[in-house]
mmCIF file with all atom_site columns, N, CA and C in Angstrom:
data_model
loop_
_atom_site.group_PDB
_atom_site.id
_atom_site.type_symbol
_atom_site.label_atom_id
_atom_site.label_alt_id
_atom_site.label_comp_id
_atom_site.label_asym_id
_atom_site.label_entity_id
_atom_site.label_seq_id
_atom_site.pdbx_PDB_ins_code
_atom_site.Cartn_x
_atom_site.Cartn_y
_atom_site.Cartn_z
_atom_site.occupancy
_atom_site.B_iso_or_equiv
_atom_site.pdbx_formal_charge
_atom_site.auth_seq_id
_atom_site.auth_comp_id
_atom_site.auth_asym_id
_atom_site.auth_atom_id
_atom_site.pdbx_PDB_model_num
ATOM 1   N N  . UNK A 1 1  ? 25.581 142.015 40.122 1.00 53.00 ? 7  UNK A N  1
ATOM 2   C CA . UNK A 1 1  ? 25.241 141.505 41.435 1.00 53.00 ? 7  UNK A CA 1
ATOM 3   C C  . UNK A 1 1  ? 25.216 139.975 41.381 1.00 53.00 ? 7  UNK A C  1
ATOM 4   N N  . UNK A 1 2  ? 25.680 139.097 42.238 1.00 58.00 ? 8  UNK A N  1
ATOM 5   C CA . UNK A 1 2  ? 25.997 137.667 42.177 1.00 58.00 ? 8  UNK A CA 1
ATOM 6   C C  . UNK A 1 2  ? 24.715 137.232 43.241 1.00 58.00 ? 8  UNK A C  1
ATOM 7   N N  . UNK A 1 3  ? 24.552 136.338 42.867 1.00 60.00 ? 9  UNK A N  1
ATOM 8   C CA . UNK A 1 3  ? 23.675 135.567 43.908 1.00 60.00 ? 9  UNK A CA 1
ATOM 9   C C  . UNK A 1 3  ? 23.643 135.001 44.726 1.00 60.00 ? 9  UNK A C  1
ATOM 10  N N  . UNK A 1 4  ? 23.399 134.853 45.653 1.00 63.00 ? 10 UNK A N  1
ATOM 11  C CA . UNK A 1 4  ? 24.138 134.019 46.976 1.00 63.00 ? 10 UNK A CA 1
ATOM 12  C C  . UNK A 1 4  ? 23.780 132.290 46.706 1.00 63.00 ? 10 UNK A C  1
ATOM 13  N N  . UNK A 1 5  ? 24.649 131.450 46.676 1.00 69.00 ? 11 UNK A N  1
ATOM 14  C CA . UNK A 1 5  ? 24.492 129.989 47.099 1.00 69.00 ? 11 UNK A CA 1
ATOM 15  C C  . UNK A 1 5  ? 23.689 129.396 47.552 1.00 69.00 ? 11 UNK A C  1
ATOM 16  N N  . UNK A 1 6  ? 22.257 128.790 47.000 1.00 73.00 ? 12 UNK A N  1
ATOM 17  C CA . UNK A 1 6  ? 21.612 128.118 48.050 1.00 73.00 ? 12 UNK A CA 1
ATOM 18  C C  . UNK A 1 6  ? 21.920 127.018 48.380 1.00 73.00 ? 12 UNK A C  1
ATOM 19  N N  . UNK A 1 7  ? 21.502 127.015 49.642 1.00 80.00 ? 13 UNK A N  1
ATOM 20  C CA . UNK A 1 7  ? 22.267 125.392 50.948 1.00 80.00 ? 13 UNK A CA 1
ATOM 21  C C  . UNK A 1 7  ? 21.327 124.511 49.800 1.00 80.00 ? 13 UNK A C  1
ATOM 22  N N  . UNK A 1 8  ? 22.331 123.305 49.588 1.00 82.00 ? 14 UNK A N  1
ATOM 23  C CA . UNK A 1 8  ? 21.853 121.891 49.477 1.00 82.00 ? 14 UNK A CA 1
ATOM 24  C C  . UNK A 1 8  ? 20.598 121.395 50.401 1.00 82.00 ? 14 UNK A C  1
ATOM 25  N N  . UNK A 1 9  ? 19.669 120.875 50.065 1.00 82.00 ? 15 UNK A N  1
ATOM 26  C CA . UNK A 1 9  ? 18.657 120.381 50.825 1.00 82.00 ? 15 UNK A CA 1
ATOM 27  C C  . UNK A 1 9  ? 19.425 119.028 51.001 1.00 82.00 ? 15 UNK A C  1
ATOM 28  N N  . UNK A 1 10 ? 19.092 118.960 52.824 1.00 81.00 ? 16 UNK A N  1
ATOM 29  C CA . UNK A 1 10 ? 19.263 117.331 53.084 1.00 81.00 ? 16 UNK A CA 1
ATOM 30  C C  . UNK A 1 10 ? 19.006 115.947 52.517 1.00 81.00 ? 16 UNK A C  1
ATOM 31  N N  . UNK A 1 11 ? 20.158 115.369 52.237 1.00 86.00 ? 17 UNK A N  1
ATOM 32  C CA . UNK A 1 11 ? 20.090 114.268 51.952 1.00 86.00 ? 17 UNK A CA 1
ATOM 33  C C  . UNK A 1 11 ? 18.903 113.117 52.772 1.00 86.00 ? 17 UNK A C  1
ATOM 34  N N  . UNK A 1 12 ? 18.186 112.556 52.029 1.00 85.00 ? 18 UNK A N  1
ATOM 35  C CA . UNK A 1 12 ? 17.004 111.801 53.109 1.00 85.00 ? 18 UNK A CA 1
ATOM 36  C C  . UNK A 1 12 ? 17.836 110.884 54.202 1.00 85.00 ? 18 UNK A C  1
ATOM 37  N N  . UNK A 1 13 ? 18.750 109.865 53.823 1.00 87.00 ? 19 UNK A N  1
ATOM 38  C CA . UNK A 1 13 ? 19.345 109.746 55.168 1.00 87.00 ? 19 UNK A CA 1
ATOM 39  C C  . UNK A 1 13 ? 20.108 110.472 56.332 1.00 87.00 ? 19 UNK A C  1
ATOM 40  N N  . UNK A 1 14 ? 20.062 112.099 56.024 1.00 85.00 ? 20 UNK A N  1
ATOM 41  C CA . UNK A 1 14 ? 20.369 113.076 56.818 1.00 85.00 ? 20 UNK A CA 1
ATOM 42  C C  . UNK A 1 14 ? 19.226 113.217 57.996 1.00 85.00 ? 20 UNK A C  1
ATOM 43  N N  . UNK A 1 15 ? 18.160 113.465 56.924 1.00 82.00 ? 21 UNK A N  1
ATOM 44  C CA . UNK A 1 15 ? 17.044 113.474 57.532 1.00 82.00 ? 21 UNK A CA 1
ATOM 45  C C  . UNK A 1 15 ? 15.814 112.461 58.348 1.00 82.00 ? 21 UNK A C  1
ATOM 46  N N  . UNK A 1 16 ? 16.427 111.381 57.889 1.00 86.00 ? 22 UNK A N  1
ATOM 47  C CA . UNK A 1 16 ? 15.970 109.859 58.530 1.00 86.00 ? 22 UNK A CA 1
ATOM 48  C C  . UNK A 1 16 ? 17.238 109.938 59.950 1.00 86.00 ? 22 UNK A C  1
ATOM 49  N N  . UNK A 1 17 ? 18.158 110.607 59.669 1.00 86.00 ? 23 UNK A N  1
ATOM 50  C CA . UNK A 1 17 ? 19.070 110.507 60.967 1.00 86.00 ? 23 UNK A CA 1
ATOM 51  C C  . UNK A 1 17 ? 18.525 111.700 62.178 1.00 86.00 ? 23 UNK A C  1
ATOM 52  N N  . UNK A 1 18 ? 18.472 112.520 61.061 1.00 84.00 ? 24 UNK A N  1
ATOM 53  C CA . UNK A 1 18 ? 18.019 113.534 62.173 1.00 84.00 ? 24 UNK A CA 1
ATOM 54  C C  . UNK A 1 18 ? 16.307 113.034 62.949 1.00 84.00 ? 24 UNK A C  1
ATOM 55  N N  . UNK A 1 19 ? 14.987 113.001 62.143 1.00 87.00 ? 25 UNK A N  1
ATOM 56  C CA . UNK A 1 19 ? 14.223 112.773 62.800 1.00 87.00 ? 25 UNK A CA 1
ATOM 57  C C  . UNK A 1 19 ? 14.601 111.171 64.068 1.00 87.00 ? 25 UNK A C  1
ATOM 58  N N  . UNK A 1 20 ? 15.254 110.240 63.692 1.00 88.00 ? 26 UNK A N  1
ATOM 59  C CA . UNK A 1 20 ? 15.801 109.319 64.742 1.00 88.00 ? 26 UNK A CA 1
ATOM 60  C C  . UNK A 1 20 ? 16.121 110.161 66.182 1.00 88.00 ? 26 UNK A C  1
ATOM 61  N N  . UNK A 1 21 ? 17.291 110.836 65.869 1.00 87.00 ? 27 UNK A N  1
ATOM 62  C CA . UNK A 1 21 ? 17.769 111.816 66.780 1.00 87.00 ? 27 UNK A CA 1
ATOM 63  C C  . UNK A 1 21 ? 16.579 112.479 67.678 1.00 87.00 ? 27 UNK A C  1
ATOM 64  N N  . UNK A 1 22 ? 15.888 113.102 67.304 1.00 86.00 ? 28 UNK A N  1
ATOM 65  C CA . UNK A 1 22 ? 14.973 114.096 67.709 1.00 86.00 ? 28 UNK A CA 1
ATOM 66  C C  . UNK A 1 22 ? 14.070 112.769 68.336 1.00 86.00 ? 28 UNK A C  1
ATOM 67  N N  . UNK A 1 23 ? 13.605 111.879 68.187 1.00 87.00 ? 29 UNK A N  1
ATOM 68  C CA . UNK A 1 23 ? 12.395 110.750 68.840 1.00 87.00 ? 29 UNK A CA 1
ATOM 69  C C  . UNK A 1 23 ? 13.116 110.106 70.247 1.00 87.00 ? 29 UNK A C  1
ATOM 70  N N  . UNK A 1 24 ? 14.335 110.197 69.516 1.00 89.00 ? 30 UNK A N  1
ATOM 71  C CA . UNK A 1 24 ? 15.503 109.595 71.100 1.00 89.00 ? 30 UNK A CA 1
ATOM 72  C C  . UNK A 1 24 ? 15.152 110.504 71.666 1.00 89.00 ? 30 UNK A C  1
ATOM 73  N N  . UNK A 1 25 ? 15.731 111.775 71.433 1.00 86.00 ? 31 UNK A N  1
ATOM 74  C CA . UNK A 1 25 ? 15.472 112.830 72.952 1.00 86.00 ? 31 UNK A CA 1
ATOM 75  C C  . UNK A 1 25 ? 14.473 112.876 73.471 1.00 86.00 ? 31 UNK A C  1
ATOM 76  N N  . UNK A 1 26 ? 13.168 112.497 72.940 1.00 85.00 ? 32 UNK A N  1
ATOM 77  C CA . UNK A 1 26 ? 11.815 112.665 73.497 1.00 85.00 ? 32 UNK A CA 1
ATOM 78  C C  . UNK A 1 26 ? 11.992 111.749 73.860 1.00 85.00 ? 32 UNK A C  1
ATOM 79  N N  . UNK A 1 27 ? 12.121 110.431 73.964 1.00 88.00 ? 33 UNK A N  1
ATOM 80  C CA . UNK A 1 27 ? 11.672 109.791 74.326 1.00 88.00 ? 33 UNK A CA 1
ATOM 81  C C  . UNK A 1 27 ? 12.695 109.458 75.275 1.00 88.00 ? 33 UNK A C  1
ATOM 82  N N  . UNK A 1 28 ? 13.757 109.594 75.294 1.00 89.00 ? 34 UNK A N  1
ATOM 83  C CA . UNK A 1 28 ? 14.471 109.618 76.830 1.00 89.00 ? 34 UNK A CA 1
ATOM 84  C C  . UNK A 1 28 ? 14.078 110.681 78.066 1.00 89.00 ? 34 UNK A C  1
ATOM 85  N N  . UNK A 1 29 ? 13.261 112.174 77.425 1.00 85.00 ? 35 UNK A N  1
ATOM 86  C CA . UNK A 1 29 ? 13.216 113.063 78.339 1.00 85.00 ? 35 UNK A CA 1
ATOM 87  C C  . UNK A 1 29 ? 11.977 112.285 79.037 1.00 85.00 ? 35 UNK A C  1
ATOM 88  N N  . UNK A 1 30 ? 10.876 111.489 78.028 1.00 87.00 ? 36 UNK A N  1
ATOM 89  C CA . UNK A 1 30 ? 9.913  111.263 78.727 1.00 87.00 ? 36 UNK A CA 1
ATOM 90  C C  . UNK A 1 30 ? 10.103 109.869 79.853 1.00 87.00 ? 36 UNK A C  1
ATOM 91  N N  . UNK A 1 31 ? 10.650 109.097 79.508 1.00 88.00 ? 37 UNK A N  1
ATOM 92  C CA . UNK A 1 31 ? 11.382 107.825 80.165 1.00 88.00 ? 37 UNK A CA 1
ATOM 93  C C  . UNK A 1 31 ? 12.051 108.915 82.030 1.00 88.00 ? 37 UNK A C  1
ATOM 94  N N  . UNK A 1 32 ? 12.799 109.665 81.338 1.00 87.00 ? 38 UNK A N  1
ATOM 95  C CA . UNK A 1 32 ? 13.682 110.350 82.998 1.00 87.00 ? 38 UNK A CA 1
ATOM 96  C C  . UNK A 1 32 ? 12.093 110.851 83.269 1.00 87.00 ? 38 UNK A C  1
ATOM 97  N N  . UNK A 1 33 ? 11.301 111.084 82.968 1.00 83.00 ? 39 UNK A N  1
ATOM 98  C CA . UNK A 1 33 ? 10.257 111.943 83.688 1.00 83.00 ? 39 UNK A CA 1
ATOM 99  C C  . UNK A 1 33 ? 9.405  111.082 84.442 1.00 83.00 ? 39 UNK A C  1
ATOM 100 N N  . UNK A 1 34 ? 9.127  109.807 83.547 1.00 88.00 ? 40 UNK A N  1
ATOM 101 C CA . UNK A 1 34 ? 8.325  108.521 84.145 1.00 88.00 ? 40 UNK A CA 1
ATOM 102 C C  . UNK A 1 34 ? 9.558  108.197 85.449 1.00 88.00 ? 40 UNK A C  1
ATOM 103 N N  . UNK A 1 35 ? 10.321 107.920 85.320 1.00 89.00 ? 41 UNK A N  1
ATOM 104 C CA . UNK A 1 35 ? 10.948 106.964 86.593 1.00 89.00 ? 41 UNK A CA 1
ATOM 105 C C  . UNK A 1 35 ? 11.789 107.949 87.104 1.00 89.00 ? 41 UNK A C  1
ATOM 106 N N  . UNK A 1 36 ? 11.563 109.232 87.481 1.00 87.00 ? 42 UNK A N  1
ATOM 107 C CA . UNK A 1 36 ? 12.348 110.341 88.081 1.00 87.00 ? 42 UNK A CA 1
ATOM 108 C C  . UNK A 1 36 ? 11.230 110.273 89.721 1.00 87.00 ? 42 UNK A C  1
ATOM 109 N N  . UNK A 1 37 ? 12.213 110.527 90.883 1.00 90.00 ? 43 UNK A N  1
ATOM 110 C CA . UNK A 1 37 ? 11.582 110.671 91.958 1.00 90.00 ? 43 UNK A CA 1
ATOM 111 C C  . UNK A 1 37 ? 10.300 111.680 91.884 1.00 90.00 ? 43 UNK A C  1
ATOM 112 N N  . UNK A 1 38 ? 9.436  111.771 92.561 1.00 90.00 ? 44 UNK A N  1
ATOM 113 C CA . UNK A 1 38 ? 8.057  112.580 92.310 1.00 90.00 ? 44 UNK A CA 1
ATOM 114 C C  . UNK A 1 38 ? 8.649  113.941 93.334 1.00 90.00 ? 44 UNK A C  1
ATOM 115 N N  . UNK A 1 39 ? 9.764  114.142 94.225 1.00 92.00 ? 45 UNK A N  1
ATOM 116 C CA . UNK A 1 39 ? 10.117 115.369 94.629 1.00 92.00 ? 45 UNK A CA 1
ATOM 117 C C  . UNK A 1 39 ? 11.082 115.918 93.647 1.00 92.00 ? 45 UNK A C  1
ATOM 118 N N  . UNK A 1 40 ? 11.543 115.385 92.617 1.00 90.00 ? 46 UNK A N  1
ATOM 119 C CA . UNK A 1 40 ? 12.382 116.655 91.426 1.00 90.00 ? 46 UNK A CA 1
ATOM 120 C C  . UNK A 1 40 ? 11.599 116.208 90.514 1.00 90.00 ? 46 UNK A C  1
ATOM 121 N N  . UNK A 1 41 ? 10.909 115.724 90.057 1.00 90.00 ? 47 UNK A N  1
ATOM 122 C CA . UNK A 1 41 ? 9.884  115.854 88.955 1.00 90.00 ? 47 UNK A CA 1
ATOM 123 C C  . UNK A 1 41 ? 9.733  117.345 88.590 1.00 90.00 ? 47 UNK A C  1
ATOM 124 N N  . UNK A 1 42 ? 9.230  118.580 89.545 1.00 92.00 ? 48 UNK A N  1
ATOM 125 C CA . UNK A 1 42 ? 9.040  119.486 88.764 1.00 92.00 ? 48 UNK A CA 1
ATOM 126 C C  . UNK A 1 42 ? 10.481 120.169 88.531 1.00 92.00 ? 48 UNK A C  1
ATOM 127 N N  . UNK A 1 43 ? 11.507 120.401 88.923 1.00 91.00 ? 49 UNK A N  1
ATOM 128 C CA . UNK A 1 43 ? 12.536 120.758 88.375 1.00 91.00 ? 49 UNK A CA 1
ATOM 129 C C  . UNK A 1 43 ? 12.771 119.719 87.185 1.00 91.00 ? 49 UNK A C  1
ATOM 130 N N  . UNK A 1 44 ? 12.259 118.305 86.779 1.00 88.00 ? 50 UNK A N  1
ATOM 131 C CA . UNK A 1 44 ? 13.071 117.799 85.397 1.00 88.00 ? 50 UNK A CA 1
ATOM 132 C C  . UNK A 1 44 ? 11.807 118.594 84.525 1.00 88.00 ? 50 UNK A C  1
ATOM 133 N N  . UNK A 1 45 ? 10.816 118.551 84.793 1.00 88.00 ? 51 UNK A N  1
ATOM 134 C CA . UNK A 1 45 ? 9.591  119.188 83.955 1.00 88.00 ? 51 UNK A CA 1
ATOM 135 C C  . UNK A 1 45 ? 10.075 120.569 83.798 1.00 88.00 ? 51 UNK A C  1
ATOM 136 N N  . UNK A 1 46 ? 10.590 121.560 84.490 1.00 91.00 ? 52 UNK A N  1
ATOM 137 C CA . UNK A 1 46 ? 11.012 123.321 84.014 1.00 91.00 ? 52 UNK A CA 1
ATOM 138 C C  . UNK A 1 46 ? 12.248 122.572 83.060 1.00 91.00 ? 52 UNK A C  1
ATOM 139 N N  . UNK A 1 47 ? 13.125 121.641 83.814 1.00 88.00 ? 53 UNK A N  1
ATOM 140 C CA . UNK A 1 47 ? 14.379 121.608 82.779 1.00 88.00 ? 53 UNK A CA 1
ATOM 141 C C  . UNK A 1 47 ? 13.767 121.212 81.008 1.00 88.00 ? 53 UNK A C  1
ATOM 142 N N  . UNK A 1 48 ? 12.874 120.528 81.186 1.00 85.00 ? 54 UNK A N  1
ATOM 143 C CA . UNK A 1 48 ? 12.575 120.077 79.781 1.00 85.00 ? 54 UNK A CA 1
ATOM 144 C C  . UNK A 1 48 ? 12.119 120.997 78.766 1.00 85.00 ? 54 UNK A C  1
ATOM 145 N N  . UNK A 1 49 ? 11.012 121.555 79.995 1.00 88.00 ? 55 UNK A N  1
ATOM 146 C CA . UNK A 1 49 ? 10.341 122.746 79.058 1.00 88.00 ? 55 UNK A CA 1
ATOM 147 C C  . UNK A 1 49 ? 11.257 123.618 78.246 1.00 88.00 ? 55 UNK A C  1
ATOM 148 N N  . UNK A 1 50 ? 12.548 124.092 79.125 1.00 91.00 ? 56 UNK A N  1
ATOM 149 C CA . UNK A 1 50 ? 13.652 124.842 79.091 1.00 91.00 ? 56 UNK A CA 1
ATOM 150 C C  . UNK A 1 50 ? 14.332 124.776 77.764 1.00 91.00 ? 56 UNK A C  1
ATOM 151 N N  . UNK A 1 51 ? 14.776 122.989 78.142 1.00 85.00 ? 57 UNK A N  1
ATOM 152 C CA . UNK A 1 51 ? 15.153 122.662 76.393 1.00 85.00 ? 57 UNK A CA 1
ATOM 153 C C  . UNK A 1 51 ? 14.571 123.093 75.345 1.00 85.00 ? 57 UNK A C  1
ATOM 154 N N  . UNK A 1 52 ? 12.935 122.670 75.384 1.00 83.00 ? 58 UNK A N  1
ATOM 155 C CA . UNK A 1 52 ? 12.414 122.223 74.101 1.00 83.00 ? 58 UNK A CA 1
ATOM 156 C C  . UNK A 1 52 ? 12.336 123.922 73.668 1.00 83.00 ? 58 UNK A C  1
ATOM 157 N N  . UNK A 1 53 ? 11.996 124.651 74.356 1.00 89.00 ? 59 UNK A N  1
ATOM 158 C CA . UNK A 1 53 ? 11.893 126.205 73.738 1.00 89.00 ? 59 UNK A CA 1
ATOM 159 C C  . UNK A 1 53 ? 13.181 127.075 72.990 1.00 89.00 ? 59 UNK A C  1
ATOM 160 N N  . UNK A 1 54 ? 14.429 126.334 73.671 1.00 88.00 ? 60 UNK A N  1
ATOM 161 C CA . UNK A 1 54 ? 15.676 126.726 73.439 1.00 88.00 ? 60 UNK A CA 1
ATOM 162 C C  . UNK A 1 54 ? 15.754 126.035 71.845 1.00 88.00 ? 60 UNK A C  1
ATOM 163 N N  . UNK A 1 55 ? 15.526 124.851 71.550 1.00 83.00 ? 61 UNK A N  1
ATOM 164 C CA . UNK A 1 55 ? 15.901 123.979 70.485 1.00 83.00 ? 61 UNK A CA 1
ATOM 165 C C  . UNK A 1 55 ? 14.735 124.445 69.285 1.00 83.00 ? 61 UNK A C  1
ATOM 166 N N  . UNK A 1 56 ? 13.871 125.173 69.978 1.00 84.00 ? 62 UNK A N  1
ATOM 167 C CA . UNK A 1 56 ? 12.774 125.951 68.595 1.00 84.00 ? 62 UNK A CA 1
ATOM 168 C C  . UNK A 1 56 ? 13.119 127.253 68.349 1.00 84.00 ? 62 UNK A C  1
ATOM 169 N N  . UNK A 1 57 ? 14.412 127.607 68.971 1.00 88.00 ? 63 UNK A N  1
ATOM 170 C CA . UNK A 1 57 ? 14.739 129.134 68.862 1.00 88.00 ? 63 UNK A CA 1
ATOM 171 C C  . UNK A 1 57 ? 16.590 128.467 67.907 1.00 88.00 ? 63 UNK A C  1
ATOM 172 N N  . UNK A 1 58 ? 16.865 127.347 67.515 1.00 79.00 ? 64 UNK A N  1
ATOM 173 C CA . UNK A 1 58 ? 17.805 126.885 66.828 1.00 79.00 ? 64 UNK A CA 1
ATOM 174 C C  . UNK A 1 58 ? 17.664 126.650 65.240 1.00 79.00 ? 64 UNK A C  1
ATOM 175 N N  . UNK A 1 59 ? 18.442 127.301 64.799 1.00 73.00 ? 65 UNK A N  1
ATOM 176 C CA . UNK A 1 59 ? 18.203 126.771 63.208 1.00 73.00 ? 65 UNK A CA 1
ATOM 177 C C  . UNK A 1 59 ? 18.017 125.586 62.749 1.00 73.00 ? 65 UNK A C  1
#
């Protein structure tokens, strides 16, 4: 029986890229939420929520 391959763990500037990545999106979703009209505010608030649950159900 052979063993399966384990994945390489990320390189730290993988991971210095990725957490970058991930602080942008927050912090742009929260930026559109601050200066978004106060009548679609709650549609950008379901859209966000929407994301963030989708992106914790992602490998």
């Amino acid at each position: 029986m052979t063993q399966p391959f384990l994945k390489q763990p990320p390189s730290a500037e993988e991971i210095d890229a990725d957490k970058r990545n991930r602080f942008a999106v927050r912090a742009s979703s929260i930026l559109a939420f601050i200066e978004c009209d106060d009548a679609l505010r709650p549609k950008l608030r379901e859209a966000i929520v929407d994301a963030m649950l989708w992106a914790q159900t992602q490998p």
